[in-house]
Amino acid sequence: MTATTLAPGSAATPPLRRPRRARSPWLHVVMVPLTLLWLSPVAYVGLIAFRSFDDIAARGLAALPASFTLDGFATAFSGGGLVRALGNSITVTACAVLASLLLSSWAAYSLSRFAIPGRKTILLAMLAGNLLPPQILLVPVARISESLGIADTLFALVAVQVGFGIGFYTFVLHGFMRGLPEELFEAARLDGAGAGRIYLRIVLPLSRPAMAALAALATTWIFNDLIWALTVLRSESKFPITAALLNLMGGYSSAWNVIAAASLVAAVPTAVVFFLFQKQFVSGLLVGSNK
Amino acid sequence: MSSDVRAAARPARRGPDGPRPASGARGPARPGGPSLGARLRRVPLLVWVFLLLPLAVELFWVFWPAANSFSLSLTRWDGISPAEPVGLQNFTDLAEDPIFRTALTNNALWVLGFGVLSVVGGLALAVALNKPGRGVGFYRSAIYLPMVVSMAVTGLFWRVMYQPGGPVNAGLEAVGLGSLQRQWLADPDVALAAILVAAVWRQVGYIMVLYLAGLKGCDATLEEAAAVDGASAWQRFWHIVMPQLRGVNTVVFAVTVIDSLRTFDIVWAMTRGGPYNTTQLLSTYMFQQAFTSGNLGYASAIAVVIFVLAIGFIITYLARQARAEEQS
């Protein structure tokens, strides 16, 4: 960047350019094959998904495709209940992300802006809850959802996801809300705004970047979850896509084109979220790691 | 809304302690200010609701179940008849259980392999891709693309890769290493390593993101000064850059161990602990005992072991966050 702003041929140009030129070729020599290798599993699965069953049976999984068909997708969608599973996943993800962000923004607002006694302890305890290994919760959670009569419902799955995630989201949002300028709050109070109106008019709009980052992150986490779904749900018709996929694997164990197609379908929604919100996603990953 | 009424009264009440914000106590009141009772009264009712509702949800779905697990671990329970207290019997049984021991060893190997490979890979890639340049954005995206794929789907992807006639074997054949071909996921000697490769493929991107952020926070002038003094690239990395990454290292270390102890999905998707329990991890064995065999008390005992192993790292992570909290 700096090199281009200098007049061409000026004395400063060569030393600035040299390190760049020296570094570049090696980086690419290593990174190009590595990147290809990294993407190869996705590419292979993509190729297999569009091959026909007979082609795979005759020429093997590793062969380059000699056929192009959407049979794999068709079978996965018709026989595998993939549409219903996707619907379940989307419902659970949408409800859980909205509910978690709403609740945790409340908690973060009250902890960051009010003199609640012991608020630092409360905050760290909430974060600690999210760090617990889920295994220590599985058996009791299954039992509690049964005794509440909500076992095997999507509601139970949403509730567990919200309860387990809330500590982390609160912690992150607290860090963000604490940094909002106090002058705004003072001014709003002088204008007679109460805690509720300040939350709606000031805190929520200003926290949008942090909320977006968390939403991108939470979407992939909840959509990709498997263990809570297996713990709370019993009937196949309620399964989200991850659990349905493992079932499909049992039913079509040698139909690799069907399995590949179904895995791609399961991966697409989070990939879309990633590419649309790559910036928010990456900044979401960084929260909680503050260097 | 009663809060509006309270807020309307506030400016008047604020009057006397007006100078306080100016004296540096910006934002919420610090301890040492007004008495506890006064502070409690200043917190509007709505704010208490805002705090207690989420807190109740977390208490109900996280802390209460966690406490339950501890008491369940001291019982024998099949989920149907009442739980029967057995004291520490489950834990003494665990010590004798060969599958549990395999799972424990596997978990130790997993922490090591998963940690070392993903940290070395992620750090190396972060250093290589730290400075912007042509293609760097694309390389970064490619490396962290696997992260958006769920662990379960990653497992299925790699199941396809590892099939007997699949790409991994074909690739080995193509580069003249045909003798290494095998049934990766059915071979007790290599199945765990095969799963590990898949898990690392997904994790490296995450570690790279963490280190990229850490490197951005490093002071570039220090490195330049060392370069002028004639330090080699390797020396600069170890003596200038690494010490500045200490904070990130702690986070990465804690996150990796906590994640390793949680690992479940990918093993469940690829082998379910087989062949012959050789890829069993603590989490998969716990899940199997609980929901396949119906030994809920025994499974809770395994969960308690996982908790005990994880708690030290959880505290490390929390302590770091608490310190960061104080500094800012």
PDB file of N, CA and C in Angstrom, chain A residues 23 27-28 32 35 38 48 61-62 103 106 110 112 114 120 123 125-126 130-132 135-137 140 143-144 163 166 174 178 183 186 189 194 196 224 226 245 249 256 270 274 278 286 288 290-291, chain B residues 7 10 14 26 28 46-47 50-51 53-54 58 62-65 68-69 77 128 131 134 139 141-144 148 150 156 159-160 163 165 170 201 213 262 265 283 286 307 317 320-321 325-326 328:
ATOM      1  N   ARG A  23       9.065 -12.802   0.008  1.00  0.00           N
ATOM      2  CA  ARG A  23       8.178 -13.629   0.810  1.00  0.00           C
ATOM      3  C   ARG A  23       7.141 -14.345  -0.050  1.00  0.00           C
ATOM      4  N   LEU A  27       5.239 -18.488   0.069  1.00  0.00           N
ATOM      5  CA  LEU A  27       3.919 -18.555   0.684  1.00  0.00           C
ATOM      6  C   LEU A  27       2.960 -19.289  -0.242  1.00  0.00           C
ATOM      7  N   HIS A  28       2.993 -18.902  -1.527  1.00  0.00           N
ATOM      8  CA  HIS A  28       2.040 -19.505  -2.448  1.00  0.00           C
ATOM      9  C   HIS A  28       2.399 -20.945  -2.767  1.00  0.00           C
ATOM     10  N   VAL A  32      -0.914 -22.990  -1.801  1.00  0.00           N
ATOM     11  CA  VAL A  32      -1.823 -23.463  -2.853  1.00  0.00           C
ATOM     12  C   VAL A  32      -2.132 -24.952  -2.706  1.00  0.00           C
ATOM     13  N   THR A  35      -4.179 -25.488   0.552  1.00  0.00           N
ATOM     14  CA  THR A  35      -5.568 -25.064   0.432  1.00  0.00           C
ATOM     15  C   THR A  35      -6.379 -26.096  -0.344  1.00  0.00           C
ATOM     16  N   TRP A  38      -7.036 -28.948   1.768  1.00  0.00           N
ATOM     17  CA  TRP A  38      -8.007 -28.606   2.794  1.00  0.00           C
ATOM     18  C   TRP A  38      -9.430 -28.670   2.242  1.00  0.00           C
ATOM     19  N   ILE A  48     -19.275 -36.781  -5.323  1.00  0.00           N
ATOM     20  CA  ILE A  48     -19.992 -38.040  -5.114  1.00  0.00           C
ATOM     21  C   ILE A  48     -21.502 -37.813  -5.071  1.00  0.00           C
ATOM     22  N   LEU A  61     -15.525 -45.190  -5.355  1.00  0.00           N
ATOM     23  CA  LEU A  61     -15.787 -43.860  -4.786  1.00  0.00           C
ATOM     24  C   LEU A  61     -14.794 -42.807  -5.257  1.00  0.00           C
ATOM     25  N   ALA A  62     -13.572 -43.240  -5.502  1.00  0.00           N
ATOM     26  CA  ALA A  62     -12.527 -42.257  -5.768  1.00  0.00           C
ATOM     27  C   ALA A  62     -12.458 -41.845  -7.225  1.00  0.00           C
ATOM     28  N   LEU A 103     -32.806 -12.922  26.170  1.00  0.00           N
ATOM     29  CA  LEU A 103     -32.573 -13.097  27.605  1.00  0.00           C
ATOM     30  C   LEU A 103     -31.185 -12.621  28.017  1.00  0.00           C
ATOM     31  N   TRP A 106     -30.853  -8.915  28.243  1.00  0.00           N
ATOM     32  CA  TRP A 106     -31.428  -8.412  29.497  1.00  0.00           C
ATOM     33  C   TRP A 106     -30.423  -8.542  30.633  1.00  0.00           C
ATOM     34  N   SER A 110     -28.541  -5.494  32.715  1.00  0.00           N
ATOM     35  CA  SER A 110     -28.681  -5.220  34.149  1.00  0.00           C
ATOM     36  C   SER A 110     -27.334  -5.362  34.853  1.00  0.00           C
ATOM     37  N   SER A 112     -24.322  -4.862  33.535  1.00  0.00           N
ATOM     38  CA  SER A 112     -23.296  -3.905  33.117  1.00  0.00           C
ATOM     39  C   SER A 112     -23.655  -2.472  33.507  1.00  0.00           C
ATOM     40  N   PHE A 114     -26.060  -1.454  36.118  1.00  0.00           N
ATOM     41  CA  PHE A 114     -26.674  -1.188  37.414  1.00  0.00           C
ATOM     42  C   PHE A 114     -25.818  -1.771  38.521  1.00  0.00           C
ATOM     43  N   LYS A 120     -20.094  -9.207  39.538  1.00  0.00           N
ATOM     44  CA  LYS A 120     -18.979  -9.878  38.867  1.00  0.00           C
ATOM     45  C   LYS A 120     -19.036 -11.395  39.109  1.00  0.00           C
ATOM     46  N   LEU A 123     -21.773 -12.867  36.991  1.00  0.00           N
ATOM     47  CA  LEU A 123     -21.362 -12.948  35.596  1.00  0.00           C
ATOM     48  C   LEU A 123     -20.445 -14.147  35.358  1.00  0.00           C
ATOM     49  N   ALA A 125     -20.118 -16.805  37.216  1.00  0.00           N
ATOM     50  CA  ALA A 125     -20.831 -18.063  37.456  1.00  0.00           C
ATOM     51  C   ALA A 125     -21.655 -18.425  36.233  1.00  0.00           C
ATOM     52  N   MET A 126     -22.274 -17.418  35.612  1.00  0.00           N
ATOM     53  CA  MET A 126     -23.052 -17.703  34.409  1.00  0.00           C
ATOM     54  C   MET A 126     -22.162 -18.239  33.299  1.00  0.00           C
ATOM     55  N   ASN A 130     -21.704 -22.282  31.156  1.00  0.00           N
ATOM     56  CA  ASN A 130     -21.553 -22.618  29.743  1.00  0.00           C
ATOM     57  C   ASN A 130     -20.304 -23.446  29.477  1.00  0.00           C
ATOM     58  N   LEU A 131     -19.321 -23.358  30.370  1.00  0.00           N
ATOM     59  CA  LEU A 131     -18.081 -24.105  30.145  1.00  0.00           C
ATOM     60  C   LEU A 131     -18.167 -25.540  30.645  1.00  0.00           C
ATOM     61  N   LEU A 132     -19.179 -25.850  31.438  1.00  0.00           N
ATOM     62  CA  LEU A 132     -19.308 -27.212  31.968  1.00  0.00           C
ATOM     63  C   LEU A 132     -19.384 -28.215  30.825  1.00  0.00           C
ATOM     64  N   GLN A 135     -21.819 -33.437  29.257  1.00  0.00           N
ATOM     65  CA  GLN A 135     -22.088 -34.790  29.755  1.00  0.00           C
ATOM     66  C   GLN A 135     -22.646 -34.776  31.174  1.00  0.00           C
ATOM     67  N   ILE A 136     -22.208 -33.791  31.961  1.00  0.00           N
ATOM     68  CA  ILE A 136     -22.656 -33.782  33.352  1.00  0.00           C
ATOM     69  C   ILE A 136     -24.119 -33.355  33.454  1.00  0.00           C
ATOM     70  N   LEU A 137     -24.681 -32.855  32.345  1.00  0.00           N
ATOM     71  CA  LEU A 137     -26.071 -32.417  32.368  1.00  0.00           C
ATOM     72  C   LEU A 137     -27.019 -33.401  31.698  1.00  0.00           C
ATOM     73  N   PRO A 140     -29.654 -35.829  33.928  1.00  0.00           N
ATOM     74  CA  PRO A 140     -30.677 -35.029  34.609  1.00  0.00           C
ATOM     75  C   PRO A 140     -31.559 -34.233  33.648  1.00  0.00           C
ATOM     76  N   ARG A 143     -34.138 -36.402  32.349  1.00  0.00           N
ATOM     77  CA  ARG A 143     -35.124 -36.710  33.369  1.00  0.00           C
ATOM     78  C   ARG A 143     -36.045 -35.523  33.622  1.00  0.00           C
ATOM     79  N   ILE A 144     -35.463 -34.332  33.694  1.00  0.00           N
ATOM     80  CA  ILE A 144     -36.276 -33.140  33.963  1.00  0.00           C
ATOM     81  C   ILE A 144     -37.277 -32.913  32.830  1.00  0.00           C
ATOM     82  N   GLY A 163     -30.789 -22.366  27.825  1.00  0.00           N
ATOM     83  CA  GLY A 163     -30.229 -22.427  29.167  1.00  0.00           C
ATOM     84  C   GLY A 163     -28.725 -22.619  29.148  1.00  0.00           C
ATOM     85  N   ILE A 166     -26.821 -19.324  27.384  1.00  0.00           N
ATOM     86  CA  ILE A 166     -27.086 -17.982  27.897  1.00  0.00           C
ATOM     87  C   ILE A 166     -25.886 -17.373  28.644  1.00  0.00           C
ATOM     88  N   HIS A 174     -22.134  -8.374  27.984  1.00  0.00           N
ATOM     89  CA  HIS A 174     -21.772  -7.531  29.120  1.00  0.00           C
ATOM     90  C   HIS A 174     -20.509  -6.740  28.802  1.00  0.00           C
ATOM     91  N   ARG A 178     -20.759  -2.632  28.603  1.00  0.00           N
ATOM     92  CA  ARG A 178     -20.049  -1.847  29.586  1.00  0.00           C
ATOM     93  C   ARG A 178     -19.279  -0.726  28.918  1.00  0.00           C
ATOM     94  N   GLU A 183     -22.346   9.004  28.947  1.00  0.00           N
ATOM     95  CA  GLU A 183     -23.026  10.275  28.658  1.00  0.00           C
ATOM     96  C   GLU A 183     -24.410  10.040  28.059  1.00  0.00           C
ATOM     97  N   GLU A 186     -26.778   9.143  30.790  1.00  0.00           N
ATOM     98  CA  GLU A 186     -27.081  10.316  31.607  1.00  0.00           C
ATOM     99  C   GLU A 186     -28.115  11.180  30.899  1.00  0.00           C
ATOM    100  N   ARG A 189     -31.524   9.711  30.910  1.00  0.00           N
ATOM    101  CA  ARG A 189     -32.150   9.784  32.231  1.00  0.00           C
ATOM    102  C   ARG A 189     -32.671  11.194  32.490  1.00  0.00           C
ATOM    103  N   GLY A 194     -36.886   5.730  31.442  1.00  0.00           N
ATOM    104  CA  GLY A 194     -36.676   4.703  32.457  1.00  0.00           C
ATOM    105  C   GLY A 194     -35.776   3.610  31.933  1.00  0.00           C
ATOM    106  N   GLY A 196     -36.399   0.592  31.135  1.00  0.00           N
ATOM    107  CA  GLY A 196     -36.940  -0.144  29.994  1.00  0.00           C
ATOM    108  C   GLY A 196     -36.751   0.625  28.702  1.00  0.00           C
ATOM    109  N   ASN A 224     -25.741 -26.920  14.338  1.00  0.00           N
ATOM    110  CA  ASN A 224     -24.836 -28.059  14.227  1.00  0.00           C
ATOM    111  C   ASN A 224     -24.899 -29.013  15.407  1.00  0.00           C
ATOM    112  N   LEU A 226     -25.605 -31.868  18.012  1.00  0.00           N
ATOM    113  CA  LEU A 226     -26.092 -33.240  17.915  1.00  0.00           C
ATOM    114  C   LEU A 226     -26.455 -33.782  19.290  1.00  0.00           C
ATOM    115  N   LEU A 245     -29.481 -37.185   9.871  1.00  0.00           N
ATOM    116  CA  LEU A 245     -28.425 -37.621   8.959  1.00  0.00           C
ATOM    117  C   LEU A 245     -27.793 -38.929   9.421  1.00  0.00           C
ATOM    118  N   MET A 249     -27.843 -42.538   7.507  1.00  0.00           N
ATOM    119  CA  MET A 249     -26.625 -43.315   7.323  1.00  0.00           C
ATOM    120  C   MET A 249     -26.879 -44.799   7.572  1.00  0.00           C
ATOM    121  N   TRP A 256     -23.717 -44.249  -1.191  1.00  0.00           N
ATOM    122  CA  TRP A 256     -22.867 -43.116  -0.830  1.00  0.00           C
ATOM    123  C   TRP A 256     -23.321 -41.824  -1.463  1.00  0.00           C
ATOM    124  N   THR A 270     -25.390 -23.509   7.213  1.00  0.00           N
ATOM    125  CA  THR A 270     -24.364 -22.826   8.010  1.00  0.00           C
ATOM    126  C   THR A 270     -23.304 -22.209   7.109  1.00  0.00           C
ATOM    127  N   PHE A 274     -22.159 -18.392   7.089  1.00  0.00           N
ATOM    128  CA  PHE A 274     -20.740 -18.049   7.173  1.00  0.00           C
ATOM    129  C   PHE A 274     -20.349 -17.057   6.087  1.00  0.00           C
ATOM    130  N   GLN A 278     -19.342 -13.417   7.256  1.00  0.00           N
ATOM    131  CA  GLN A 278     -17.995 -13.884   7.596  1.00  0.00           C
ATOM    132  C   GLN A 278     -17.332 -12.970   8.639  1.00  0.00           C
ATOM    133  N   LEU A 286     -13.817 -14.493  18.195  1.00  0.00           N
ATOM    134  CA  LEU A 286     -12.746 -13.886  18.972  1.00  0.00           C
ATOM    135  C   LEU A 286     -13.204 -13.428  20.342  1.00  0.00           C
ATOM    136  N   GLY A 288     -14.320 -13.412  23.944  1.00  0.00           N
ATOM    137  CA  GLY A 288     -14.010 -14.390  24.979  1.00  0.00           C
ATOM    138  C   GLY A 288     -12.559 -14.845  24.890  1.00  0.00           C
ATOM    139  N   ASN A 290     -10.190 -12.368  24.386  1.00  0.00           N
ATOM    140  CA  ASN A 290      -9.526 -11.057  24.360  1.00  0.00           C
ATOM    141  C   ASN A 290      -8.059 -11.148  24.730  1.00  0.00           C
ATOM    142  N   LYS A 291      -7.252 -10.848  23.759  1.00  0.00           N
ATOM    143  CA  LYS A 291      -5.811 -10.940  23.904  1.00  0.00           C
ATOM    144  C   LYS A 291      -5.388  -9.897  24.874  1.00  0.00           C
TER     145      LYS A 291
ATOM    146  N   ALA B   7     -37.736   6.363  37.406  1.00  0.00           N
ATOM    147  CA  ALA B   7     -36.744   7.128  36.649  1.00  0.00           C
ATOM    148  C   ALA B   7     -37.044   8.610  36.722  1.00  0.00           C
ATOM    149  N   ARG B  10     -35.565  10.061  39.562  1.00  0.00           N
ATOM    150  CA  ARG B  10     -34.127   9.932  39.722  1.00  0.00           C
ATOM    151  C   ARG B  10     -33.341  11.220  39.590  1.00  0.00           C
ATOM    152  N   ARG B  14     -30.496  12.343  42.046  1.00  0.00           N
ATOM    153  CA  ARG B  14     -29.107  12.355  41.594  1.00  0.00           C
ATOM    154  C   ARG B  14     -28.394  13.630  41.993  1.00  0.00           C
ATOM    155  N   ARG B  26     -17.157   6.483  36.749  1.00  0.00           N
ATOM    156  CA  ARG B  26     -18.039   6.496  35.582  1.00  0.00           C
ATOM    157  C   ARG B  26     -18.795   5.174  35.515  1.00  0.00           C
ATOM    158  N   PRO B  28     -21.632   2.314  36.422  1.00  0.00           N
ATOM    159  CA  PRO B  28     -22.278   1.861  37.641  1.00  0.00           C
ATOM    160  C   PRO B  28     -21.432   2.181  38.867  1.00  0.00           C
ATOM    161  N   LEU B  46     -37.705  -3.406  37.142  1.00  0.00           N
ATOM    162  CA  LEU B  46     -37.603  -4.021  35.816  1.00  0.00           C
ATOM    163  C   LEU B  46     -36.231  -4.650  35.611  1.00  0.00           C
ATOM    164  N   VAL B  47     -35.203  -3.975  36.131  1.00  0.00           N
ATOM    165  CA  VAL B  47     -33.842  -4.485  35.960  1.00  0.00           C
ATOM    166  C   VAL B  47     -33.654  -5.783  36.729  1.00  0.00           C
ATOM    167  N   PHE B  50     -35.103  -8.335  34.584  1.00  0.00           N
ATOM    168  CA  PHE B  50     -34.163  -8.565  33.484  1.00  0.00           C
ATOM    169  C   PHE B  50     -33.037  -9.493  33.913  1.00  0.00           C
ATOM    170  N   LEU B  51     -32.583  -9.359  35.136  1.00  0.00           N
ATOM    171  CA  LEU B  51     -31.469 -10.190  35.587  1.00  0.00           C
ATOM    172  C   LEU B  51     -31.947 -11.577  36.028  1.00  0.00           C
ATOM    173  N   LEU B  53     -34.684 -13.376  35.424  1.00  0.00           N
ATOM    174  CA  LEU B  53     -35.299 -14.310  34.486  1.00  0.00           C
ATOM    175  C   LEU B  53     -34.244 -15.172  33.773  1.00  0.00           C
ATOM    176  N   PRO B  54     -33.255 -14.554  33.108  1.00  0.00           N
ATOM    177  CA  PRO B  54     -32.224 -15.382  32.480  1.00  0.00           C
ATOM    178  C   PRO B  54     -31.480 -16.243  33.492  1.00  0.00           C
ATOM    179  N   GLU B  58     -30.972 -20.330  33.461  1.00  0.00           N
ATOM    180  CA  GLU B  58     -29.694 -21.046  33.512  1.00  0.00           C
ATOM    181  C   GLU B  58     -29.611 -21.939  34.749  1.00  0.00           C
ATOM    182  N   VAL B  62     -29.031 -25.711  33.856  1.00  0.00           N
ATOM    183  CA  VAL B  62     -27.601 -26.032  33.929  1.00  0.00           C
ATOM    184  C   VAL B  62     -27.179 -26.406  35.355  1.00  0.00           C
ATOM    185  N   PHE B  63     -27.370 -25.494  36.311  1.00  0.00           N
ATOM    186  CA  PHE B  63     -26.787 -25.751  37.625  1.00  0.00           C
ATOM    187  C   PHE B  63     -27.550 -26.820  38.404  1.00  0.00           C
ATOM    188  N   TRP B  64     -28.866 -26.779  38.271  1.00  0.00           N
ATOM    189  CA  TRP B  64     -29.667 -27.798  38.958  1.00  0.00           C
ATOM    190  C   TRP B  64     -29.377 -29.193  38.383  1.00  0.00           C
ATOM    191  N   PRO B  65     -29.398 -29.390  37.051  1.00  0.00           N
ATOM    192  CA  PRO B  65     -29.037 -30.711  36.523  1.00  0.00           C
ATOM    193  C   PRO B  65     -27.621 -31.126  36.907  1.00  0.00           C
ATOM    194  N   ASN B  68     -27.592 -32.458  40.244  1.00  0.00           N
ATOM    195  CA  ASN B  68     -28.250 -33.763  40.227  1.00  0.00           C
ATOM    196  C   ASN B  68     -27.326 -34.892  39.799  1.00  0.00           C
ATOM    197  N   SER B  69     -26.458 -34.581  38.825  1.00  0.00           N
ATOM    198  CA  SER B  69     -25.554 -35.612  38.322  1.00  0.00           C
ATOM    199  C   SER B  69     -24.684 -36.165  39.433  1.00  0.00           C
ATOM    200  N   TRP B  77     -29.271 -46.908  38.937  1.00  0.00           N
ATOM    201  CA  TRP B  77     -30.576 -46.471  38.480  1.00  0.00           C
ATOM    202  C   TRP B  77     -30.746 -46.822  37.005  1.00  0.00           C
ATOM    203  N   ALA B 128       1.899 -17.463   8.895  1.00  0.00           N
ATOM    204  CA  ALA B 128       2.071 -17.382   7.440  1.00  0.00           C
ATOM    205  C   ALA B 128       1.076 -16.420   6.812  1.00  0.00           C
ATOM    206  N   LYS B 131       0.218 -11.282   7.417  1.00  0.00           N
ATOM    207  CA  LYS B 131       0.311 -10.041   6.644  1.00  0.00           C
ATOM    208  C   LYS B 131      -0.583 -10.136   5.413  1.00  0.00           C
ATOM    209  N   ARG B 134      -1.681 -10.875  -1.766  1.00  0.00           N
ATOM    210  CA  ARG B 134      -2.550 -11.484  -2.752  1.00  0.00           C
ATOM    211  C   ARG B 134      -2.901 -12.931  -2.348  1.00  0.00           C
ATOM    212  N   TYR B 139      -6.961 -17.950   1.123  1.00  0.00           N
ATOM    213  CA  TYR B 139      -6.387 -19.048   1.907  1.00  0.00           C
ATOM    214  C   TYR B 139      -7.052 -19.130   3.285  1.00  0.00           C
ATOM    215  N   SER B 141     -10.012 -18.067   4.228  1.00  0.00           N
ATOM    216  CA  SER B 141     -11.384 -18.569   4.128  1.00  0.00           C
ATOM    217  C   SER B 141     -11.392 -20.086   3.946  1.00  0.00           C
ATOM    218  N   ALA B 142     -10.488 -20.584   3.104  1.00  0.00           N
ATOM    219  CA  ALA B 142     -10.450 -22.024   2.851  1.00  0.00           C
ATOM    220  C   ALA B 142     -10.126 -22.773   4.130  1.00  0.00           C
ATOM    221  N   ILE B 143      -9.217 -22.224   4.937  1.00  0.00           N
ATOM    222  CA  ILE B 143      -8.823 -22.936   6.147  1.00  0.00           C
ATOM    223  C   ILE B 143      -9.944 -22.911   7.176  1.00  0.00           C
ATOM    224  N   TYR B 144     -10.688 -21.794   7.264  1.00  0.00           N
ATOM    225  CA  TYR B 144     -11.733 -21.873   8.260  1.00  0.00           C
ATOM    226  C   TYR B 144     -13.107 -22.258   7.743  1.00  0.00           C
ATOM    227  N   VAL B 148     -17.517 -24.270   9.766  1.00  0.00           N
ATOM    228  CA  VAL B 148     -18.962 -24.085   9.723  1.00  0.00           C
ATOM    229  C   VAL B 148     -19.687 -25.408   9.521  1.00  0.00           C
ATOM    230  N   SER B 150     -20.827 -28.950  10.621  1.00  0.00           N
ATOM    231  CA  SER B 150     -20.986 -29.513  11.968  1.00  0.00           C
ATOM    232  C   SER B 150     -20.048 -30.696  12.153  1.00  0.00           C
ATOM    233  N   LEU B 156     -19.301 -37.569   8.707  1.00  0.00           N
ATOM    234  CA  LEU B 156     -19.803 -38.244   7.512  1.00  0.00           C
ATOM    235  C   LEU B 156     -18.911 -37.984   6.307  1.00  0.00           C
ATOM    236  N   ARG B 159     -16.028 -40.160   6.656  1.00  0.00           N
ATOM    237  CA  ARG B 159     -16.378 -41.571   6.452  1.00  0.00           C
ATOM    238  C   ARG B 159     -16.315 -41.901   4.981  1.00  0.00           C
ATOM    239  N   VAL B 160     -16.802 -40.969   4.152  1.00  0.00           N
ATOM    240  CA  VAL B 160     -16.713 -41.163   2.705  1.00  0.00           C
ATOM    241  C   VAL B 160     -15.249 -41.226   2.286  1.00  0.00           C
ATOM    242  N   GLN B 163     -13.491 -44.611   3.068  1.00  0.00           N
ATOM    243  CA  GLN B 163     -14.016 -45.879   2.570  1.00  0.00           C
ATOM    244  C   GLN B 163     -12.921 -46.672   1.862  1.00  0.00           C
ATOM    245  N   GLY B 165     -12.561 -48.080  -0.976  1.00  0.00           N
ATOM    246  CA  GLY B 165     -12.197 -47.637  -2.331  1.00  0.00           C
ATOM    247  C   GLY B 165     -12.199 -46.126  -2.442  1.00  0.00           C
ATOM    248  N   ALA B 170      -7.101 -44.136  -2.456  1.00  0.00           N
ATOM    249  CA  ALA B 170      -6.727 -43.887  -3.855  1.00  0.00           C
ATOM    250  C   ALA B 170      -5.574 -42.885  -3.921  1.00  0.00           C
ATOM    251  N   TRP B 201      -8.795 -31.273  11.178  1.00  0.00           N
ATOM    252  CA  TRP B 201      -9.157 -30.560   9.940  1.00  0.00           C
ATOM    253  C   TRP B 201     -10.158 -29.449  10.258  1.00  0.00           C
ATOM    254  N   ALA B 213      -5.726 -12.940  15.626  1.00  0.00           N
ATOM    255  CA  ALA B 213      -6.091 -11.789  16.447  1.00  0.00           C
ATOM    256  C   ALA B 213      -4.963 -11.453  17.406  1.00  0.00           C
ATOM    257  N   ARG B 262     -15.063 -32.683  25.747  1.00  0.00           N
ATOM    258  CA  ARG B 262     -16.448 -32.679  25.309  1.00  0.00           C
ATOM    259  C   ARG B 262     -16.664 -33.508  24.047  1.00  0.00           C
ATOM    260  N   ASP B 265     -19.641 -35.718  19.089  1.00  0.00           N
ATOM    261  CA  ASP B 265     -20.340 -35.834  17.807  1.00  0.00           C
ATOM    262  C   ASP B 265     -19.536 -36.578  16.758  1.00  0.00           C
ATOM    263  N   SER B 283     -16.750 -39.295  26.722  1.00  0.00           N
ATOM    264  CA  SER B 283     -18.086 -38.796  26.423  1.00  0.00           C
ATOM    265  C   SER B 283     -18.927 -39.837  25.698  1.00  0.00           C
ATOM    266  N   MET B 286     -19.846 -42.586  28.139  1.00  0.00           N
ATOM    267  CA  MET B 286     -20.872 -42.091  29.055  1.00  0.00           C
ATOM    268  C   MET B 286     -22.238 -42.134  28.365  1.00  0.00           C
ATOM    269  N   PHE B 307     -16.134 -34.152  34.542  1.00  0.00           N
ATOM    270  CA  PHE B 307     -16.197 -32.843  35.210  1.00  0.00           C
ATOM    271  C   PHE B 307     -14.922 -32.574  36.001  1.00  0.00           C
ATOM    272  N   TYR B 317      -9.523 -20.738  32.618  1.00  0.00           N
ATOM    273  CA  TYR B 317     -10.160 -19.857  31.648  1.00  0.00           C
ATOM    274  C   TYR B 317     -10.909 -18.729  32.351  1.00  0.00           C
ATOM    275  N   ARG B 320      -8.669 -16.066  33.847  1.00  0.00           N
ATOM    276  CA  ARG B 320      -8.163 -15.158  32.825  1.00  0.00           C
ATOM    277  C   ARG B 320      -9.223 -14.122  32.438  1.00  0.00           C
ATOM    278  N   GLN B 321     -10.452 -14.601  32.286  1.00  0.00           N
ATOM    279  CA  GLN B 321     -11.526 -13.667  31.926  1.00  0.00           C
ATOM    280  C   GLN B 321     -11.745 -12.650  33.044  1.00  0.00           C
ATOM    281  N   GLU B 325     -11.379  -8.693  32.756  1.00  0.00           N
ATOM    282  CA  GLU B 325     -12.509  -7.874  33.188  1.00  0.00           C
ATOM    283  C   GLU B 325     -12.032  -6.722  34.049  1.00  0.00           C
ATOM    284  N   GLU B 326     -11.096  -7.005  34.946  1.00  0.00           N
ATOM    285  CA  GLU B 326     -10.616  -5.974  35.858  1.00  0.00           C
ATOM    286  C   GLU B 326      -9.795  -4.915  35.134  1.00  0.00           C
ATOM    287  N   SER B 328      -9.950  -3.864  32.005  1.00  0.00           N
ATOM    288  CA  SER B 328     -10.636  -2.912  31.127  1.00  0.00           C
ATOM    289  C   SER B 328     -11.601  -2.043  31.905  1.00  0.00           C
TER     290      SER B 328
END
